[in-house]
Every structure is written in structure tokens, then in C-alpha cells.
Amino acid sequence: HLSTTPSAREGKIERLTVFGAGLMGAGIAQVGAQSGLKVVLSDVTDKALENGLNIIQKSLARVAKKKSPDDIEGFTSKILKNIETTTDAGKAVEQSDLVIEAIIESIKVKRDLFGFLDSKAKSDCIFATNTSSLSVTEIAESCSKERQEKFAGLHFFNPVPAMKLVEIIRTSQTSTSTYEALKEVTLRMNKSPVTCNDTPGFIVNRLLVPYLLESIRMVERGDATPEDIDTAMELGAGYPMGPFKLLDFVGLDTTSYISQGWRDKAEAGQISKELVQPIELLDKLVKEGKLGRKSGEGFYKVSHMIE
Ligand code: 3HC
């Protein structure tokens, strides 16, 4: 059931709709609610929504322990009051000022969703995708010319409640007022925005993914163990997690998927071919279902870390 409170004050984003109740979508809904936005979280099944609310509840309990140790329950329920859920995509965007999409990384599914939402949302509603590997421009082209001016990438990082960065991706069509509104709402979410053109991997993944892939190649060549490489990068370069802990954390399938997608872009000369050569060890682990934290095992056995 969706409430019907007054819509946004002129130009200011008050109502956020998030599509996708997985780890990223749940995190985005949570930080939106924490910043005082009215949030609608939408996914295709009730089960997915339940799972998303569970992720949010666990994370909020963690935040509350720090911010409001004497009233964890009160803190959590106050923020949860800002979040409604629905499986009805059309209803979910009826009053929305901003849509953030964090569903499966499939260009077709994303384009179908945005194409549908274009006719359902208010004409001034901003559309944003949290894609990490697809072209924002190609996704935006599923919408009308007018909406393409209100379309951008808004890329969050895992775990969303803890990571302070948001990449704002401007396409050649994104208007300055859309960009400014996204910057403003990102700051309200207590995140630091950076801006990047619509290029493979934007800033963080463009640099992070080749580093992760090269660390797997080091192990494949027998140069060093995953444990020693992690220790080296944590203690020698000050990274909070070494590359193998991070690979398990992000998901080996996700990393492999990004690298595969980039191979096509390499053909088109947008990224150098050597960076994204296939890696047997990575393909083997993914085939065996060793995806990292989400499956209980990746480079490490991580079943004890799953929440
Ligand atoms: N919900 C809420 N808060 C959380 C949280 C969660 N799920 N996870 C961590 N936190 C908070 C903690 O409460 C703590 O808060 P505090 O600073 O106020 O005390 C803070 O984050 C640090 O957490 P911990 O003390 O428990 O543990 P660590 O210091 O080891 O930090 C980490 C954990 C933040 C995950 C850190 O190890 C880290 O930064 N790792 C690297 C993560 C990273 O690189 N992510 C990007 C991946 S790439 C990506 O997402 C792009 C995609 O497109 C593939």
C-alpha cells in the first residue's frame, strides 16, 4: 500500500523509488531513508522485497549500535517508516522525483524497465541507473528524448551504507539541472559525489577491476599465494581489504561478468585488450559455483562471514 502525501517542493527530490531489492538496491533504499527521503522499494516478488527489508534491518541495527545505542529499536523503526514496498512497478513511480534502478546487469531487462517507467513517471522525474558495467547512454535510449535529459548513472559501492562514494555519470544528453539535482541528493545522503563520462567502468571499476584481474594472474603463475598478496596490499599499500578478500566480497561472477563485457569494448578500442584477457582460474572457480561470500566459498572459505 502506497501513501499519498504531497509531492516534492519545486525542484527538490523528496520521493525516491528504488528498483531491485538485492544488496545494492536495499543499501540505496536504506541510505535514502536515513537521509529523510520517502522511499519506495520495488522488486518483482514479495520474497525479494522481504529479503531486501532483512538486509536493511540488519544494517540499520549496525548503524543504530553506533548512533543510538540506548534505543536501537526506536532508531531502526523510525527509518523503516520512510520505506514502503511494492511489486507494482507502475504504482511505485507514480509520485517519484527520482528513480534509481539496481536490478540485474542485463541491458535488455534494464531497457524494458525504463521504457515502461517512462510512461508512468511524472515528466520531471529523474531516472538513474546503478549499472557498473553497461553503457548508461544505451540504457537511457529506451526513454523519450525529454527523459534522456533527465537520465544519468548513479553508481554506489558495496557495502552502500559504509562506502562514502557515489559516481555520477553524465551522458551527452544529461542536462545540467539533472546533474545538479543528483549531486545535491547525493550530498544529502552523506556521500561524496565524483563525476565521470559514460566510459567502461567509470572511475573506480576502470582502475579496480584490472588490478583484481592481475592479482588472479599472479596466483595462476604461482608468483605468490592469495593470503600473501592480501597481506601485502593491506600492510604495504594500506588497502582495507587485499584483492582476494575484495574479490570474494564483490563476487567472482560479478568481476568475471564485468571483464567479459569489457572484451567487446576492447574490440571497439575503448579499453586495452591486455587488461581483460580471459583468466582460466577465474572461469574455473565461477563454473564450480565458487563465487565468494554469497556462495560460501571463493578464493577463501567464507561461510563463517555470511550474515
Ligand atoms: N551496514 C552499515 N554499516 C556498515 C556495514 C553495513 N553493511 N558494513 C560496514 N559498516 C560500517 C561499520 O559499522 C563501521 O562504521 P564506523 O566507521 O562508524 O565504525 C565501518 O563501516 C567500518 O566497518 P567495520 O569496522 O566493521 O570493518 P572494516 O573497518 O573492516 O570495514 C569495509 C569494512 C567498510 C567493508 C572495509 O573493509 C572496506 O572498505 N573494504 C573495501 C570495500 C570496497 O572496496 N568496496 C567497493 C567494491 S567495488 C564495488 O562495489 C563496485 C561494484 O560495481 C562492483
PDB file of N, CA and C in Angstrom, residues 113-196:
ATOM      1  N   LEU A 113      12.564  -2.098 -18.467  1.00  0.00           N
ATOM      2  CA  LEU A 113      12.023  -1.453 -17.265  1.00  0.00           C
ATOM      3  C   LEU A 113      11.902   0.061 -17.469  1.00  0.00           C
ATOM      4  N   PHE A 114      12.990   0.699 -17.915  1.00  0.00           N
ATOM      5  CA  PHE A 114      12.952   2.160 -18.058  1.00  0.00           C
ATOM      6  C   PHE A 114      11.951   2.597 -19.136  1.00  0.00           C
ATOM      7  N   GLY A 115      11.873   1.811 -20.213  1.00  0.00           N
ATOM      8  CA  GLY A 115      10.908   2.126 -21.271  1.00  0.00           C
ATOM      9  C   GLY A 115       9.488   2.152 -20.709  1.00  0.00           C
ATOM     10  N   PHE A 116       9.189   1.170 -19.849  1.00  0.00           N
ATOM     11  CA  PHE A 116       7.872   1.093 -19.211  1.00  0.00           C
ATOM     12  C   PHE A 116       7.663   2.263 -18.238  1.00  0.00           C
ATOM     13  N   LEU A 117       8.680   2.530 -17.417  1.00  0.00           N
ATOM     14  CA  LEU A 117       8.548   3.577 -16.389  1.00  0.00           C
ATOM     15  C   LEU A 117       8.383   4.962 -17.013  1.00  0.00           C
ATOM     16  N   ASP A 118       8.953   5.152 -18.202  1.00  0.00           N
ATOM     17  CA  ASP A 118       8.918   6.461 -18.859  1.00  0.00           C
ATOM     18  C   ASP A 118       7.488   6.979 -19.012  1.00  0.00           C
ATOM     19  N   SER A 119       6.565   6.054 -19.287  1.00  0.00           N
ATOM     20  CA  SER A 119       5.170   6.480 -19.487  1.00  0.00           C
ATOM     21  C   SER A 119       4.411   6.574 -18.166  1.00  0.00           C
ATOM     22  N   LYS A 120       4.983   6.060 -17.080  1.00  0.00           N
ATOM     23  CA  LYS A 120       4.272   6.018 -15.791  1.00  0.00           C
ATOM     24  C   LYS A 120       4.711   7.133 -14.845  1.00  0.00           C
ATOM     25  N   ALA A 121       5.964   7.554 -14.970  1.00  0.00           N
ATOM     26  CA  ALA A 121       6.506   8.526 -14.012  1.00  0.00           C
ATOM     27  C   ALA A 121       6.125   9.951 -14.421  1.00  0.00           C
ATOM     28  N   LYS A 122       6.216  10.882 -13.449  1.00  0.00           N
ATOM     29  CA  LYS A 122       5.976  12.306 -13.747  1.00  0.00           C
ATOM     30  C   LYS A 122       7.011  12.764 -14.775  1.00  0.00           C
ATOM     31  N   SER A 123       6.660  13.812 -15.539  1.00  0.00           N
ATOM     32  CA  SER A 123       7.584  14.237 -16.605  1.00  0.00           C
ATOM     33  C   SER A 123       8.890  14.800 -16.031  1.00  0.00           C
ATOM     34  N   ASP A 124       8.855  15.290 -14.765  1.00  0.00           N
ATOM     35  CA  ASP A 124      10.095  15.859 -14.206  1.00  0.00           C
ATOM     36  C   ASP A 124      10.869  14.862 -13.336  1.00  0.00           C
ATOM     37  N   CYS A 125      10.424  13.614 -13.323  1.00  0.00           N
ATOM     38  CA  CYS A 125      11.122  12.613 -12.508  1.00  0.00           C
ATOM     39  C   CYS A 125      12.478  12.260 -13.147  1.00  0.00           C
ATOM     40  N   ILE A 126      13.523  12.233 -12.322  1.00  0.00           N
ATOM     41  CA  ILE A 126      14.863  11.892 -12.816  1.00  0.00           C
ATOM     42  C   ILE A 126      15.050  10.380 -12.766  1.00  0.00           C
ATOM     43  N   PHE A 127      15.612   9.820 -13.835  1.00  0.00           N
ATOM     44  CA  PHE A 127      15.903   8.386 -13.890  1.00  0.00           C
ATOM     45  C   PHE A 127      17.416   8.181 -13.750  1.00  0.00           C
ATOM     46  N   ALA A 128      17.792   7.234 -12.883  1.00  0.00           N
ATOM     47  CA  ALA A 128      19.222   6.928 -12.734  1.00  0.00           C
ATOM     48  C   ALA A 128      19.431   5.427 -12.673  1.00  0.00           C
ATOM     49  N   THR A 129      20.528   4.974 -13.253  1.00  0.00           N
ATOM     50  CA  THR A 129      20.869   3.551 -13.180  1.00  0.00           C
ATOM     51  C   THR A 129      22.134   3.374 -12.346  1.00  0.00           C
ATOM     52  N   ASN A 130      22.146   2.289 -11.554  1.00  0.00           N
ATOM     53  CA  ASN A 130      23.326   1.959 -10.744  1.00  0.00           C
ATOM     54  C   ASN A 130      24.218   0.959 -11.489  1.00  0.00           C
ATOM     55  N   THR A 131      24.055   0.860 -12.796  1.00  0.00           N
ATOM     56  CA  THR A 131      24.867  -0.116 -13.537  1.00  0.00           C
ATOM     57  C   THR A 131      26.357   0.087 -13.273  1.00  0.00           C
ATOM     58  N   SER A 132      27.102  -1.027 -13.221  1.00  0.00           N
ATOM     59  CA  SER A 132      28.557  -0.892 -13.064  1.00  0.00           C
ATOM     60  C   SER A 132      29.275  -1.279 -14.343  1.00  0.00           C
ATOM     61  N   SER A 133      28.548  -1.902 -15.284  1.00  0.00           N
ATOM     62  CA  SER A 133      29.271  -2.437 -16.440  1.00  0.00           C
ATOM     63  C   SER A 133      28.644  -2.108 -17.790  1.00  0.00           C
ATOM     64  N   LEU A 134      27.455  -1.521 -17.771  1.00  0.00           N
ATOM     65  CA  LEU A 134      26.783  -1.256 -19.050  1.00  0.00           C
ATOM     66  C   LEU A 134      26.864   0.233 -19.392  1.00  0.00           C
ATOM     67  N   SER A 135      26.554   0.539 -20.658  1.00  0.00           N
ATOM     68  CA  SER A 135      26.576   1.929 -21.094  1.00  0.00           C
ATOM     69  C   SER A 135      25.294   2.639 -20.629  1.00  0.00           C
ATOM     70  N   VAL A 136      25.470   3.729 -19.884  1.00  0.00           N
ATOM     71  CA  VAL A 136      24.313   4.496 -19.389  1.00  0.00           C
ATOM     72  C   VAL A 136      23.530   5.050 -20.593  1.00  0.00           C
ATOM     73  N   THR A 137      24.270   5.493 -21.612  1.00  0.00           N
ATOM     74  CA  THR A 137      23.637   6.057 -22.814  1.00  0.00           C
ATOM     75  C   THR A 137      22.697   5.043 -23.468  1.00  0.00           C
ATOM     76  N   GLU A 138      23.186   3.794 -23.610  1.00  0.00           N
ATOM     77  CA  GLU A 138      22.350   2.771 -24.250  1.00  0.00           C
ATOM     78  C   GLU A 138      21.097   2.454 -23.427  1.00  0.00           C
ATOM     79  N   ILE A 139      21.224   2.503 -22.110  1.00  0.00           N
ATOM     80  CA  ILE A 139      20.048   2.255 -21.259  1.00  0.00           C
ATOM     81  C   ILE A 139      19.067   3.433 -21.416  1.00  0.00           C
ATOM     82  N   ALA A 140      19.610   4.658 -21.395  1.00  0.00           N
ATOM     83  CA  ALA A 140      18.775   5.864 -21.469  1.00  0.00           C
ATOM     84  C   ALA A 140      17.993   5.937 -22.773  1.00  0.00           C
ATOM     85  N   GLU A 141      18.560   5.362 -23.835  1.00  0.00           N
ATOM     86  CA  GLU A 141      17.910   5.440 -25.145  1.00  0.00           C
ATOM     87  C   GLU A 141      16.597   4.663 -25.222  1.00  0.00           C
ATOM     88  N   SER A 142      16.270   3.929 -24.163  1.00  0.00           N
ATOM     89  CA  SER A 142      14.960   3.254 -24.106  1.00  0.00           C
ATOM     90  C   SER A 142      13.853   4.265 -23.778  1.00  0.00           C
ATOM     91  N   CYS A 143      14.244   5.496 -23.420  1.00  0.00           N
ATOM     92  CA  CYS A 143      13.272   6.516 -22.997  1.00  0.00           C
ATOM     93  C   CYS A 143      13.132   7.616 -24.048  1.00  0.00           C
ATOM     94  N   SER A 144      12.115   8.465 -23.838  1.00  0.00           N
ATOM     95  CA  SER A 144      11.874   9.592 -24.750  1.00  0.00           C
ATOM     96  C   SER A 144      13.052  10.578 -24.713  1.00  0.00           C
ATOM     97  N   LYS A 145      13.140  11.423 -25.710  1.00  0.00           N
ATOM     98  CA  LYS A 145      14.198  12.443 -25.798  1.00  0.00           C
ATOM     99  C   LYS A 145      14.223  13.313 -24.544  1.00  0.00           C
ATOM    100  N   GLU A 146      13.002  13.709 -24.117  1.00  0.00           N
ATOM    101  CA  GLU A 146      12.895  14.601 -22.939  1.00  0.00           C
ATOM    102  C   GLU A 146      13.459  13.895 -21.706  1.00  0.00           C
ATOM    103  N   ARG A 147      13.125  12.605 -21.551  1.00  0.00           N
ATOM    104  CA  ARG A 147      13.582  11.892 -20.356  1.00  0.00           C
ATOM    105  C   ARG A 147      15.096  11.682 -20.401  1.00  0.00           C
ATOM    106  N   GLN A 148      15.640  11.535 -21.611  1.00  0.00           N
ATOM    107  CA  GLN A 148      17.094  11.308 -21.713  1.00  0.00           C
ATOM    108  C   GLN A 148      17.877  12.471 -21.113  1.00  0.00           C
ATOM    109  N   GLU A 149      17.259  13.658 -21.104  1.00  0.00           N
ATOM    110  CA  GLU A 149      17.910  14.815 -20.468  1.00  0.00           C
ATOM    111  C   GLU A 149      17.878  14.673 -18.942  1.00  0.00           C
ATOM    112  N   LYS A 150      16.952  13.856 -18.459  1.00  0.00           N
ATOM    113  CA  LYS A 150      16.806  13.643 -17.007  1.00  0.00           C
ATOM    114  C   LYS A 150      17.326  12.274 -16.631  1.00  0.00           C
ATOM    115  N   PHE A 151      18.284  11.775 -17.376  1.00  0.00           N
ATOM    116  CA  PHE A 151      18.790  10.414 -17.180  1.00  0.00           C
ATOM    117  C   PHE A 151      20.305  10.462 -16.938  1.00  0.00           C
ATOM    118  N   ALA A 152      20.755   9.708 -15.923  1.00  0.00           N
ATOM    119  CA  ALA A 152      22.194   9.664 -15.617  1.00  0.00           C
ATOM    120  C   ALA A 152      22.530   8.344 -14.940  1.00  0.00           C
ATOM    121  N   GLY A 153      23.810   8.102 -14.741  1.00  0.00           N
ATOM    122  CA  GLY A 153      24.240   6.975 -13.921  1.00  0.00           C
ATOM    123  C   GLY A 153      24.476   7.468 -12.505  1.00  0.00           C
ATOM    124  N   LEU A 154      24.112   6.642 -11.521  1.00  0.00           N
ATOM    125  CA  LEU A 154      24.372   6.973 -10.115  1.00  0.00           C
ATOM    126  C   LEU A 154      24.910   5.686  -9.513  1.00  0.00           C
ATOM    127  N   HIS A 155      26.234   5.611  -9.405  1.00  0.00           N
ATOM    128  CA  HIS A 155      26.877   4.340  -9.071  1.00  0.00           C
ATOM    129  C   HIS A 155      27.371   4.325  -7.626  1.00  0.00           C
ATOM    130  N   PHE A 156      26.748   3.433  -6.841  1.00  0.00           N
ATOM    131  CA  PHE A 156      27.086   3.273  -5.423  1.00  0.00           C
ATOM    132  C   PHE A 156      28.058   2.095  -5.254  1.00  0.00           C
ATOM    133  N   PHE A 157      28.633   1.984  -4.052  1.00  0.00           N
ATOM    134  CA  PHE A 157      29.631   0.944  -3.798  1.00  0.00           C
ATOM    135  C   PHE A 157      29.238   0.087  -2.609  1.00  0.00           C
ATOM    136  N   ASN A 158      29.695  -1.131  -2.635  1.00  0.00           N
ATOM    137  CA  ASN A 158      29.320  -2.156  -1.682  1.00  0.00           C
ATOM    138  C   ASN A 158      30.307  -2.201  -0.507  1.00  0.00           C
ATOM    139  N   PRO A 159      29.903  -2.160   0.745  1.00  0.00           N
ATOM    140  CA  PRO A 159      28.537  -2.023   1.259  1.00  0.00           C
ATOM    141  C   PRO A 159      28.051  -0.563   1.218  1.00  0.00           C
ATOM    142  N   VAL A 160      26.900  -0.360   0.606  1.00  0.00           N
ATOM    143  CA  VAL A 160      26.395   1.005   0.361  1.00  0.00           C
ATOM    144  C   VAL A 160      26.338   1.857   1.642  1.00  0.00           C
ATOM    145  N   PRO A 161      25.855   1.330   2.766  1.00  0.00           N
ATOM    146  CA  PRO A 161      25.755   2.208   3.947  1.00  0.00           C
ATOM    147  C   PRO A 161      27.124   2.673   4.447  1.00  0.00           C
ATOM    148  N   ALA A 162      28.195   1.937   4.108  1.00  0.00           N
ATOM    149  CA  ALA A 162      29.517   2.290   4.644  1.00  0.00           C
ATOM    150  C   ALA A 162      30.391   3.055   3.649  1.00  0.00           C
ATOM    151  N   MET A 163      30.212   2.808   2.342  1.00  0.00           N
ATOM    152  CA  MET A 163      31.115   3.412   1.359  1.00  0.00           C
ATOM    153  C   MET A 163      30.638   4.822   1.015  1.00  0.00           C
ATOM    154  N   LYS A 164      31.560   5.782   1.110  1.00  0.00           N
ATOM    155  CA  LYS A 164      31.175   7.199   1.042  1.00  0.00           C
ATOM    156  C   LYS A 164      31.062   7.752  -0.369  1.00  0.00           C
ATOM    157  N   LEU A 165      31.425   6.946  -1.375  1.00  0.00           N
ATOM    158  CA  LEU A 165      31.491   7.491  -2.739  1.00  0.00           C
ATOM    159  C   LEU A 165      30.244   7.187  -3.562  1.00  0.00           C
ATOM    160  N   VAL A 166      29.874   8.158  -4.412  1.00  0.00           N
ATOM    161  CA  VAL A 166      28.896   7.907  -5.483  1.00  0.00           C
ATOM    162  C   VAL A 166      29.460   8.518  -6.769  1.00  0.00           C
ATOM    163  N   GLU A 167      29.502   7.721  -7.824  1.00  0.00           N
ATOM    164  CA  GLU A 167      29.925   8.238  -9.129  1.00  0.00           C
ATOM    165  C   GLU A 167      28.681   8.707  -9.880  1.00  0.00           C
ATOM    166  N   ILE A 168      28.702   9.964 -10.347  1.00  0.00           N
ATOM    167  CA  ILE A 168      27.593  10.464 -11.170  1.00  0.00           C
ATOM    168  C   ILE A 168      28.063  10.433 -12.615  1.00  0.00           C
ATOM    169  N   ILE A 169      27.329   9.701 -13.439  1.00  0.00           N
ATOM    170  CA  ILE A 169      27.735   9.523 -14.831  1.00  0.00           C
ATOM    171  C   ILE A 169      26.843  10.369 -15.723  1.00  0.00           C
ATOM    172  N   ARG A 170      27.458  11.323 -16.398  1.00  0.00           N
ATOM    173  CA  ARG A 170      26.719  12.194 -17.328  1.00  0.00           C
ATOM    174  C   ARG A 170      26.840  11.626 -18.730  1.00  0.00           C
ATOM    175  N   THR A 171      25.709  11.469 -19.404  1.00  0.00           N
ATOM    176  CA  THR A 171      25.778  11.135 -20.825  1.00  0.00           C
ATOM    177  C   THR A 171      25.807  12.465 -21.581  1.00  0.00           C
ATOM    178  N   SER A 172      25.905  12.389 -22.906  1.00  0.00           N
ATOM    179  CA  SER A 172      25.927  13.642 -23.678  1.00  0.00           C
ATOM    180  C   SER A 172      24.569  14.346 -23.601  1.00  0.00           C
ATOM    181  N   GLN A 173      23.529  13.611 -23.184  1.00  0.00           N
ATOM    182  CA  GLN A 173      22.179  14.187 -23.114  1.00  0.00           C
ATOM    183  C   GLN A 173      21.815  14.719 -21.716  1.00  0.00           C
ATOM    184  N   THR A 174      22.518  14.266 -20.673  1.00  0.00           N
ATOM    185  CA  THR A 174      22.153  14.645 -19.295  1.00  0.00           C
ATOM    186  C   THR A 174      22.215  16.166 -19.120  1.00  0.00           C
ATOM    187  N   SER A 175      21.107  16.759 -18.655  1.00  0.00           N
ATOM    188  CA  SER A 175      21.091  18.219 -18.511  1.00  0.00           C
ATOM    189  C   SER A 175      21.833  18.644 -17.248  1.00  0.00           C
ATOM    190  N   THR A 176      22.247  19.894 -17.226  1.00  0.00           N
ATOM    191  CA  THR A 176      22.960  20.418 -16.067  1.00  0.00           C
ATOM    192  C   THR A 176      22.060  20.407 -14.832  1.00  0.00           C
ATOM    193  N   SER A 177      20.762  20.723 -15.001  1.00  0.00           N
ATOM    194  CA  SER A 177      19.896  20.754 -13.808  1.00  0.00           C
ATOM    195  C   SER A 177      19.704  19.344 -13.242  1.00  0.00           C
ATOM    196  N   THR A 178      19.677  18.326 -14.104  1.00  0.00           N
ATOM    197  CA  THR A 178      19.588  16.940 -13.627  1.00  0.00           C
ATOM    198  C   THR A 178      20.846  16.588 -12.848  1.00  0.00           C
ATOM    199  N   TYR A 179      21.975  16.928 -13.429  1.00  0.00           N
ATOM    200  CA  TYR A 179      23.261  16.653 -12.783  1.00  0.00           C
ATOM    201  C   TYR A 179      23.342  17.339 -11.414  1.00  0.00           C
ATOM    202  N   GLU A 180      22.927  18.614 -11.355  1.00  0.00           N
ATOM    203  CA  GLU A 180      22.986  19.362 -10.091  1.00  0.00           C
ATOM    204  C   GLU A 180      22.053  18.746  -9.047  1.00  0.00           C
ATOM    205  N   ALA A 181      20.866  18.312  -9.482  1.00  0.00           N
ATOM    206  CA  ALA A 181      19.908  17.704  -8.547  1.00  0.00           C
ATOM    207  C   ALA A 181      20.474  16.394  -7.991  1.00  0.00           C
ATOM    208  N   LEU A 182      21.157  15.642  -8.820  1.00  0.00           N
ATOM    209  CA  LEU A 182      21.740  14.373  -8.367  1.00  0.00           C
ATOM    210  C   LEU A 182      22.894  14.615  -7.399  1.00  0.00           C
ATOM    211  N   LYS A 183      23.667  15.645  -7.689  1.00  0.00           N
ATOM    212  CA  LYS A 183      24.777  15.996  -6.805  1.00  0.00           C
ATOM    213  C   LYS A 183      24.231  16.379  -5.419  1.00  0.00           C
ATOM    214  N   GLU A 184      23.180  17.172  -5.450  1.00  0.00           N
ATOM    215  CA  GLU A 184      22.590  17.659  -4.195  1.00  0.00           C
ATOM    216  C   GLU A 184      22.023  16.498  -3.364  1.00  0.00           C
ATOM    217  N   VAL A 185      21.329  15.564  -4.017  1.00  0.00           N
ATOM    218  CA  VAL A 185      20.715  14.468  -3.257  1.00  0.00           C
ATOM    219  C   VAL A 185      21.794  13.501  -2.753  1.00  0.00           C
ATOM    220  N   THR A 186      22.869  13.362  -3.509  1.00  0.00           N
ATOM    221  CA  THR A 186      23.989  12.516  -3.083  1.00  0.00           C
ATOM    222  C   THR A 186      24.614  13.081  -1.802  1.00  0.00           C
ATOM    223  N   LEU A 187      24.784  14.402  -1.775  1.00  0.00           N
ATOM    224  CA  LEU A 187      25.347  15.046  -0.585  1.00  0.00           C
ATOM    225  C   LEU A 187      24.412  14.881   0.607  1.00  0.00           C
ATOM    226  N   ARG A 188      23.083  14.973   0.324  1.00  0.00           N
ATOM    227  CA  ARG A 188      22.112  14.786   1.410  1.00  0.00           C
ATOM    228  C   ARG A 188      22.207  13.373   1.977  1.00  0.00           C
ATOM    229  N   MET A 189      22.584  12.406   1.136  1.00  0.00           N
ATOM    230  CA  MET A 189      22.753  11.027   1.599  1.00  0.00           C
ATOM    231  C   MET A 189      24.085  10.841   2.329  1.00  0.00           C
ATOM    232  N   ASN A 190      24.787  11.974   2.529  1.00  0.00           N
ATOM    233  CA  ASN A 190      26.061  11.946   3.235  1.00  0.00           C
ATOM    234  C   ASN A 190      27.150  11.196   2.464  1.00  0.00           C
ATOM    235  N   LYS A 191      27.048  11.258   1.127  1.00  0.00           N
ATOM    236  CA  LYS A 191      28.062  10.633   0.273  1.00  0.00           C
ATOM    237  C   LYS A 191      28.822  11.728  -0.479  1.00  0.00           C
ATOM    238  N   SER A 192      30.021  11.384  -0.938  1.00  0.00           N
ATOM    239  CA  SER A 192      30.810  12.323  -1.741  1.00  0.00           C
ATOM    240  C   SER A 192      30.657  11.984  -3.214  1.00  0.00           C
ATOM    241  N   PRO A 193      30.124  12.926  -4.018  1.00  0.00           N
ATOM    242  CA  PRO A 193      29.978  12.639  -5.444  1.00  0.00           C
ATOM    243  C   PRO A 193      31.239  12.938  -6.235  1.00  0.00           C
ATOM    244  N   VAL A 194      31.517  12.111  -7.238  1.00  0.00           N
ATOM    245  CA  VAL A 194      32.508  12.450  -8.267  1.00  0.00           C
ATOM    246  C   VAL A 194      31.808  12.290  -9.608  1.00  0.00           C
ATOM    247  N   THR A 195      32.364  12.914 -10.637  1.00  0.00           N
ATOM    248  CA  THR A 195      31.698  12.922 -11.941  1.00  0.00           C
ATOM    249  C   THR A 195      32.560  12.226 -12.977  1.00  0.00           C
ATOM    250  N   CYS A 196      31.929  11.454 -13.838  1.00  0.00           N
ATOM    251  CA  CYS A 196      32.694  10.776 -14.887  1.00  0.00           C
ATOM    252  C   CYS A 196      31.846  10.676 -16.156  1.00  0.00           C
TER     253      CYS A 196
END
